[in-house]
Amino acid sequence: MAKEGPNWDGLLKWSIAHSDGTGNPRNLSEEDRKWFMEAMQAQTIDVVKRMKEITLVMQTPENVLEEQGVTATDIEGMLDELQEHVESIDMANDLNSIGGLIPLLKYLRNSHAKIRAKAAEVVSTIVQNNPKSQQLVMDANGMEPLLYNFTSDDDVNVRTKALGAISSLIRHNKPGIAAFRLANGYAALKDALSSESVRFQRKALNMIEYLIQENPNDCHVITELGFPRIMTHLASSEDAEVREGALRGLYELTKGKPVKKSADNTNEEDDEKLKQVLKERINDISMMPSEDLPAIRDERHLVDLIWTAHYNEPSSLREKGLVVLPGEDVVQLPPDVASRVFASPLRGSSRPANDDDKSEKKDAPLLLGPGP
């Protein structure tokens, strides 16, 4: 059946008819107020009804769907629609009440990679900035399939989407963070940093920064696992976001902590490599056209901060006046990019399009009809 949306034309005509163009609010008659409230209530009812229909499809065995002519592409489109509905926190929490959360989590194990990836996106939207739904997903053991997909899926896009969902699930969620750490999550993040996928690397770096900020005592474990060496390598990446994310991670590991020397020469070799990378970044920044410098403001600050922390002296960027450009505010610490990434504005109709999803909007699939 075709998707029935709200009567936007009617609402628009009503809004225009009751606007005199002066910007002053106009008193509503009791009849108009009643009509408007009924229209809004009908829209809410329609969304819940539609979510129940989607839940029915998710609960239907895959072979039955195939017999009904429902394809994997149809399921993707359906999940895309569901994601729009659950951007509302109320609707996100209602999904469990109507029986839709468990079958959604089962889609994380679907045989089609695109469905596994899309299901993770929907889960990410449901739990983002939503403690109630975070708890519901944890209670439903939703972390387990997400961790499996993140660490073991053959499709790098599925792994990336699963990591995004885990990031939203553990945000301000101490039990979630504990579960991730106990599942050897840091080793999986290290593996992600070695991926050839830039998007995967970005998400992993943002999550590492957040985890260090939440658990400063983990710096020792992260260092022992060899993260500094990998992040030093990524600090010279051609991708600006990867480069900045790596520098942020290195800064979090070094700020306020003395740089310890190891008994062997491993630490000395790593330190020399870091100095070489920082010198290369300083040289590249120094040679950049002045009009390009504002775009890498955070990177300029980070390079100088890391150099100062390791070598107890300002970098040559400061001597050249390239840390703070004329007209820029003085920034003592780099902004918290992890909070911005982990708490992106997914709630509400103004949600920006996912930069990972370049596909066009799909129509809602046909739902199940009578059997043959």
Coordinates of C-alpha atoms in Angstrom, one line a residue:
M1 CA 0.0 0.0 0.0
A2 CA 1.2 3.5 -0.7
K3 CA 2.4 5.7 2.2
E4 CA -0.2 8.1 3.4
G5 CA 1.3 11.3 4.7
P6 CA -0.2 14.2 6.5
N7 CA -2.4 16.7 4.7
W8 CA 0.5 19.2 4.3
D9 CA -1.4 21.2 1.6
G10 CA -4.3 21.7 4.0
L11 CA -2.0 22.8 6.8
L12 CA -0.1 25.2 4.5
K13 CA -3.3 26.7 3.2
W14 CA -4.6 27.1 6.7
S15 CA -1.3 28.8 7.8
I16 CA -1.4 31.2 4.8
A17 CA -5.1 32.0 5.4
H18 CA -4.4 32.9 9.0
S19 CA -1.3 35.0 8.4
D20 CA -1.9 38.8 7.7
G21 CA 1.8 39.4 6.8
T22 CA 2.5 41.7 9.7
G23 CA 4.3 39.2 11.9
N24 CA 1.9 39.6 14.8
P25 CA 0.2 36.4 16.0
R26 CA -3.5 36.2 15.3
N27 CA -6.0 34.8 17.8
L28 CA -7.6 31.5 16.8
S29 CA -11.2 30.8 17.1
E30 CA -12.2 27.8 19.1
E31 CA -13.2 26.0 15.9
D32 CA -9.8 26.7 14.2
R33 CA -8.0 25.6 17.3
K34 CA -9.9 22.3 17.5
W35 CA -9.3 21.7 13.8
F36 CA -5.6 22.3 14.1
M37 CA -5.2 20.0 17.2
E38 CA -7.2 17.2 15.5
A39 CA -4.9 17.5 12.4
M40 CA -1.8 17.3 14.5
Q41 CA -3.2 14.4 16.5
A42 CA -4.1 12.6 13.3
Q43 CA -0.5 12.9 12.1
T44 CA 0.8 11.3 15.3
I45 CA -1.6 8.5 14.9
D46 CA -0.6 8.0 11.3
V47 CA 3.1 7.7 12.3
V48 CA 2.4 5.1 15.0
K49 CA 0.1 3.2 12.6
R50 CA 2.9 3.3 10.0
M51 CA 5.5 2.1 12.5
K52 CA 3.2 -0.8 13.4
E53 CA 3.0 -1.7 9.7
I54 CA 6.8 -1.6 9.4
T55 CA 7.1 -3.7 12.5
L56 CA 4.8 -6.3 11.0
V57 CA 7.1 -6.6 8.0
M58 CA 10.2 -6.8 10.2
Q59 CA 8.6 -9.7 12.1
T60 CA 7.8 -11.6 8.9
P61 CA 10.2 -14.4 7.9
E62 CA 12.5 -13.6 5.0
N63 CA 11.2 -16.4 2.8
V64 CA 7.6 -15.2 3.2
L65 CA 8.7 -11.7 2.2
E66 CA 10.4 -13.1 -0.9
E67 CA 7.2 -14.9 -1.8
Q68 CA 5.3 -11.6 -1.5
G69 CA 7.8 -10.0 -3.9
V70 CA 9.5 -7.8 -1.2
T71 CA 13.1 -7.3 -2.2
A72 CA 16.2 -6.3 -0.2
T73 CA 15.9 -2.9 -1.8
D74 CA 12.3 -2.6 -0.5
I75 CA 13.5 -3.4 3.0
E76 CA 16.2 -0.8 2.8
G77 CA 13.6 1.8 1.8
M78 CA 11.4 0.7 4.6
L79 CA 14.2 1.1 7.2
D80 CA 15.0 4.5 5.7
E81 CA 11.4 5.6 6.4
L82 CA 11.6 4.1 9.9
Q83 CA 14.7 6.1 10.6
E84 CA 12.8 9.3 9.8
H85 CA 10.0 8.4 12.2
V86 CA 12.3 7.5 15.1
E87 CA 14.2 10.8 14.9
S88 CA 11.5 11.9 17.3
I89 CA 12.5 10.6 20.8
D90 CA 8.9 9.8 21.6
M91 CA 8.6 7.7 18.5
A92 CA 12.0 6.1 19.1
N93 CA 10.9 4.9 22.6
D94 CA 7.5 3.8 21.2
L95 CA 9.2 1.4 18.8
N96 CA 9.9 -1.0 21.6
S97 CA 6.4 -0.6 22.9
I98 CA 4.9 -1.7 19.6
G99 CA 7.3 -4.6 19.3
G100 CA 9.6 -3.2 16.7
L101 CA 12.9 -3.0 18.5
I102 CA 13.7 -6.7 18.7
P103 CA 13.0 -7.4 15.0
L104 CA 15.1 -4.3 14.0
L105 CA 18.0 -5.7 16.0
K106 CA 17.6 -9.0 14.2
Y107 CA 18.1 -7.2 10.9
L108 CA 21.7 -6.6 12.1
R109 CA 22.3 -10.2 11.3
N110 CA 20.5 -10.1 7.9
S111 CA 22.2 -11.9 5.0
H112 CA 22.2 -8.6 2.9
A113 CA 25.0 -6.3 3.8
K114 CA 23.1 -3.1 2.9
I115 CA 20.3 -4.2 5.3
R116 CA 22.7 -4.8 8.1
A117 CA 24.3 -1.4 7.5
K118 CA 20.9 0.4 7.3
A119 CA 19.6 -1.3 10.5
A120 CA 22.7 0.0 12.3
E121 CA 21.9 3.5 11.1
V122 CA 18.4 3.2 12.5
V123 CA 19.7 1.9 15.8
S124 CA 22.1 4.8 16.0
T125 CA 19.2 7.3 15.5
I126 CA 17.1 5.6 18.1
V127 CA 19.7 5.7 20.9
Q128 CA 21.3 9.0 20.2
N129 CA 20.9 11.4 23.1
N130 CA 18.2 9.0 24.4
P131 CA 19.0 7.3 27.7
K132 CA 15.8 5.3 27.7
S133 CA 16.3 3.7 24.3
Q134 CA 20.0 3.2 25.1
Q135 CA 18.9 1.1 28.1
L136 CA 16.3 -0.7 26.0
V137 CA 18.9 -1.7 23.4
M138 CA 21.3 -2.8 26.1
D139 CA 18.6 -4.9 27.8
A140 CA 17.8 -6.5 24.4
N141 CA 21.4 -7.5 24.0
G142 CA 21.7 -5.1 21.0
M143 CA 25.4 -4.5 21.8
E144 CA 26.4 -8.0 20.8
P145 CA 25.4 -8.0 17.1
L146 CA 26.7 -4.4 16.8
L147 CA 30.1 -5.5 18.2
Y148 CA 30.2 -8.5 15.9
N149 CA 29.4 -6.4 12.8
F150 CA 32.0 -3.8 13.9
T151 CA 34.8 -6.3 14.4
S152 CA 34.0 -9.2 12.0
D153 CA 31.8 -8.2 9.1
D154 CA 33.3 -8.7 5.6
D155 CA 31.7 -5.4 4.4
V156 CA 33.6 -2.3 5.6
N157 CA 30.5 -0.2 5.2
V158 CA 28.6 -2.5 7.6
R159 CA 31.6 -2.2 10.1
T160 CA 31.6 1.6 9.8
K161 CA 27.8 1.8 10.4
A162 CA 28.0 -0.6 13.3
L163 CA 30.8 1.5 14.9
G164 CA 28.6 4.6 14.4
A165 CA 25.7 2.9 16.3
I166 CA 28.0 1.8 19.1
S167 CA 29.3 5.3 19.4
S168 CA 25.8 6.6 19.9
L169 CA 24.9 3.7 22.2
I170 CA 27.8 4.4 24.7
R171 CA 27.5 8.1 24.7
H172 CA 27.0 9.2 28.3
N173 CA 26.2 5.5 29.0
K174 CA 28.7 4.0 31.5
P175 CA 27.3 0.5 31.3
G176 CA 27.7 0.7 27.5
I177 CA 31.3 2.0 27.8
A178 CA 32.1 -0.9 30.2
A179 CA 30.6 -3.5 27.9
F180 CA 32.6 -2.1 25.0
R181 CA 35.8 -2.2 26.9
L182 CA 35.2 -5.7 28.2
A183 CA 34.5 -6.9 24.7
N184 CA 38.1 -5.9 23.7
G185 CA 36.8 -2.8 22.0
Y186 CA 40.1 -1.0 22.0
A187 CA 41.8 -3.8 20.0
A188 CA 38.9 -3.5 17.5
L189 CA 39.4 0.3 17.2
K190 CA 43.1 -0.3 16.6
D191 CA 42.2 -2.6 13.8
A192 CA 39.8 0.0 12.4
L193 CA 42.7 2.5 12.3
S194 CA 44.6 0.2 10.0
S195 CA 41.7 0.0 7.6
E196 CA 42.0 1.6 4.1
S197 CA 38.6 3.2 4.6
V198 CA 38.9 6.9 5.5
R199 CA 35.3 7.0 6.9
F200 CA 36.1 4.0 9.1
Q201 CA 39.3 5.7 10.3
R202 CA 37.5 8.9 11.1
K203 CA 34.8 7.3 13.2
A204 CA 37.4 5.2 15.1
L205 CA 39.5 8.3 15.9
N206 CA 36.5 10.2 17.1
M207 CA 35.5 7.4 19.4
I208 CA 39.0 7.0 20.7
E209 CA 39.1 10.6 21.7
Y210 CA 35.8 10.4 23.5
L211 CA 36.8 7.2 25.4
I212 CA 40.0 8.8 26.5
Q213 CA 38.1 11.9 27.7
E214 CA 35.7 9.7 29.6
N215 CA 38.3 7.3 31.0
P216 CA 41.7 9.1 31.3
N217 CA 43.1 6.1 33.2
D218 CA 42.8 4.1 29.9
C219 CA 45.7 6.1 28.4
H220 CA 48.2 3.5 29.7
V221 CA 46.3 0.6 28.1
I222 CA 45.9 2.6 24.8
T223 CA 49.6 3.4 24.8
E224 CA 50.5 -0.2 25.5
L225 CA 48.4 -1.4 22.6
G226 CA 50.4 0.8 20.2
F227 CA 47.9 3.5 19.4
P228 CA 50.4 6.4 19.5
R229 CA 52.5 4.8 16.7
I230 CA 49.4 4.3 14.5
M231 CA 48.1 7.8 15.2
T232 CA 51.5 9.3 14.5
H233 CA 51.3 7.6 11.1
L234 CA 47.8 8.9 10.5
A235 CA 48.8 12.4 11.5
S236 CA 50.4 12.7 8.0
S237 CA 47.3 11.4 6.2
E238 CA 46.2 13.1 3.1
D239 CA 42.7 13.3 4.6
A240 CA 42.3 16.4 6.7
E241 CA 39.8 14.9 9.1
V242 CA 41.8 11.8 9.7
R243 CA 44.9 13.9 10.2
E244 CA 43.1 16.2 12.7
G245 CA 41.5 13.2 14.5
A246 CA 44.9 11.5 14.9
L247 CA 46.4 14.7 16.3
R248 CA 43.5 15.0 18.7
G249 CA 44.1 11.5 20.0
L250 CA 47.8 12.2 20.4
Y251 CA 47.1 15.4 22.3
E252 CA 44.6 13.6 24.6
L253 CA 47.3 11.0 25.4
T254 CA 50.0 13.6 26.2
K255 CA 48.2 16.6 27.7
G256 CA 49.0 17.1 31.4
K257 CA 51.1 13.9 31.5
P258 CA 54.9 13.7 31.4
V259 CA 56.3 11.8 28.5
K260 CA 57.9 8.7 30.0
K261 CA 61.0 7.1 28.6
S262 CA 61.0 3.3 28.2
A263 CA 63.9 1.0 29.2
D264 CA 64.6 0.0 25.6
N265 CA 64.8 2.3 22.6
T266 CA 61.2 1.8 21.5
N267 CA 59.9 5.0 23.1
E268 CA 62.9 6.9 21.6
E269 CA 62.1 5.7 18.1
D270 CA 58.5 6.6 18.4
D271 CA 59.4 10.0 19.8
E272 CA 61.7 10.6 16.8
K273 CA 59.0 9.5 14.4
L274 CA 56.5 11.9 16.0
K275 CA 59.0 14.8 15.8
Q276 CA 59.6 14.0 12.2
V277 CA 55.8 14.0 11.4
L278 CA 55.3 17.2 13.4
K279 CA 58.1 18.9 11.6
E280 CA 56.6 17.9 8.2
R281 CA 53.2 19.3 9.3
I282 CA 54.9 22.5 10.4
N283 CA 56.7 22.8 7.1
D284 CA 53.6 22.1 5.1
I285 CA 51.5 24.6 7.1
S286 CA 54.3 27.2 6.8
M287 CA 54.2 26.9 3.0
M288 CA 50.4 27.1 2.6
P289 CA 48.8 30.1 1.0
S290 CA 47.4 32.5 3.7
E291 CA 43.8 32.0 2.4
D292 CA 44.0 28.3 3.2
L293 CA 45.2 28.6 6.8
P294 CA 41.8 29.4 8.4
A295 CA 40.5 26.0 7.2
I296 CA 43.1 24.1 9.3
R297 CA 42.8 26.3 12.4
D298 CA 42.4 23.3 14.8
E299 CA 45.3 21.4 13.2
R300 CA 47.6 24.4 13.6
H301 CA 46.7 24.6 17.3
L302 CA 47.1 20.8 17.8
V303 CA 50.5 20.7 16.2
D304 CA 51.7 23.5 18.5
L305 CA 50.2 22.0 21.6
I306 CA 51.6 18.5 21.0
W307 CA 55.1 19.9 20.2
T308 CA 55.0 22.0 23.4
A309 CA 53.8 19.0 25.5
H310 CA 56.6 16.7 24.2
Y311 CA 59.5 19.1 23.9
N312 CA 58.8 21.8 26.5
E313 CA 59.0 24.7 24.0
P314 CA 56.6 26.3 21.5
S315 CA 56.7 25.1 17.9
S316 CA 58.1 27.3 15.2
L317 CA 54.5 27.9 14.1
R318 CA 54.1 30.2 17.0
E319 CA 57.3 32.1 16.1
K320 CA 55.9 32.6 12.6
G321 CA 52.6 33.8 13.9
L322 CA 50.7 30.8 12.4
V323 CA 49.1 29.4 15.6
V324 CA 46.8 32.4 16.0
L325 CA 46.2 34.4 12.9
P326 CA 45.3 38.1 13.0
G327 CA 41.6 38.4 13.8
E328 CA 41.4 34.9 15.4
D329 CA 40.5 34.4 19.0
V330 CA 43.1 32.8 21.2
V331 CA 42.3 29.2 21.9
Q332 CA 44.0 27.5 24.8
L333 CA 42.6 24.0 24.0
P334 CA 41.2 22.6 20.9
P335 CA 37.4 22.3 20.7
D336 CA 35.7 19.1 21.7
V337 CA 35.1 17.6 18.3
A338 CA 34.1 14.3 19.9
S339 CA 31.0 15.9 21.5
R340 CA 30.1 17.4 18.1
V341 CA 30.4 14.1 16.3
F342 CA 28.8 11.9 18.9
A343 CA 25.9 14.3 19.4
S344 CA 25.0 15.4 15.9
P345 CA 21.5 16.9 15.6
L346 CA 19.5 13.9 14.5
R347 CA 16.4 14.8 16.3
G348 CA 13.8 16.8 14.4
S349 CA 12.8 17.3 10.8
S350 CA 15.9 19.4 10.1
R351 CA 18.3 16.4 10.3
P352 CA 21.1 16.9 7.8
A353 CA 21.5 14.1 5.2
N354 CA 24.0 11.4 6.2
D355 CA 27.2 12.2 4.4
D356 CA 27.8 8.5 4.0
D357 CA 24.6 7.9 2.1
K358 CA 24.5 9.4 -1.3
S359 CA 21.6 7.4 -2.5
E360 CA 18.3 9.1 -3.5
K361 CA 15.2 8.9 -1.3
K362 CA 13.3 5.7 -1.9
D363 CA 9.6 5.3 -1.9
A364 CA 8.1 3.1 0.8
P365 CA 7.9 -0.5 -0.2
L366 CA 4.6 -2.4 -0.7
L367 CA 3.6 -4.0 2.5
L368 CA 2.2 -7.5 2.8
G369 CA -1.1 -8.4 1.1
P370 CA -3.1 -11.5 1.2
G371 CA -1.2 -14.7 0.4
P372 CA -1.6 -16.3 -3.0

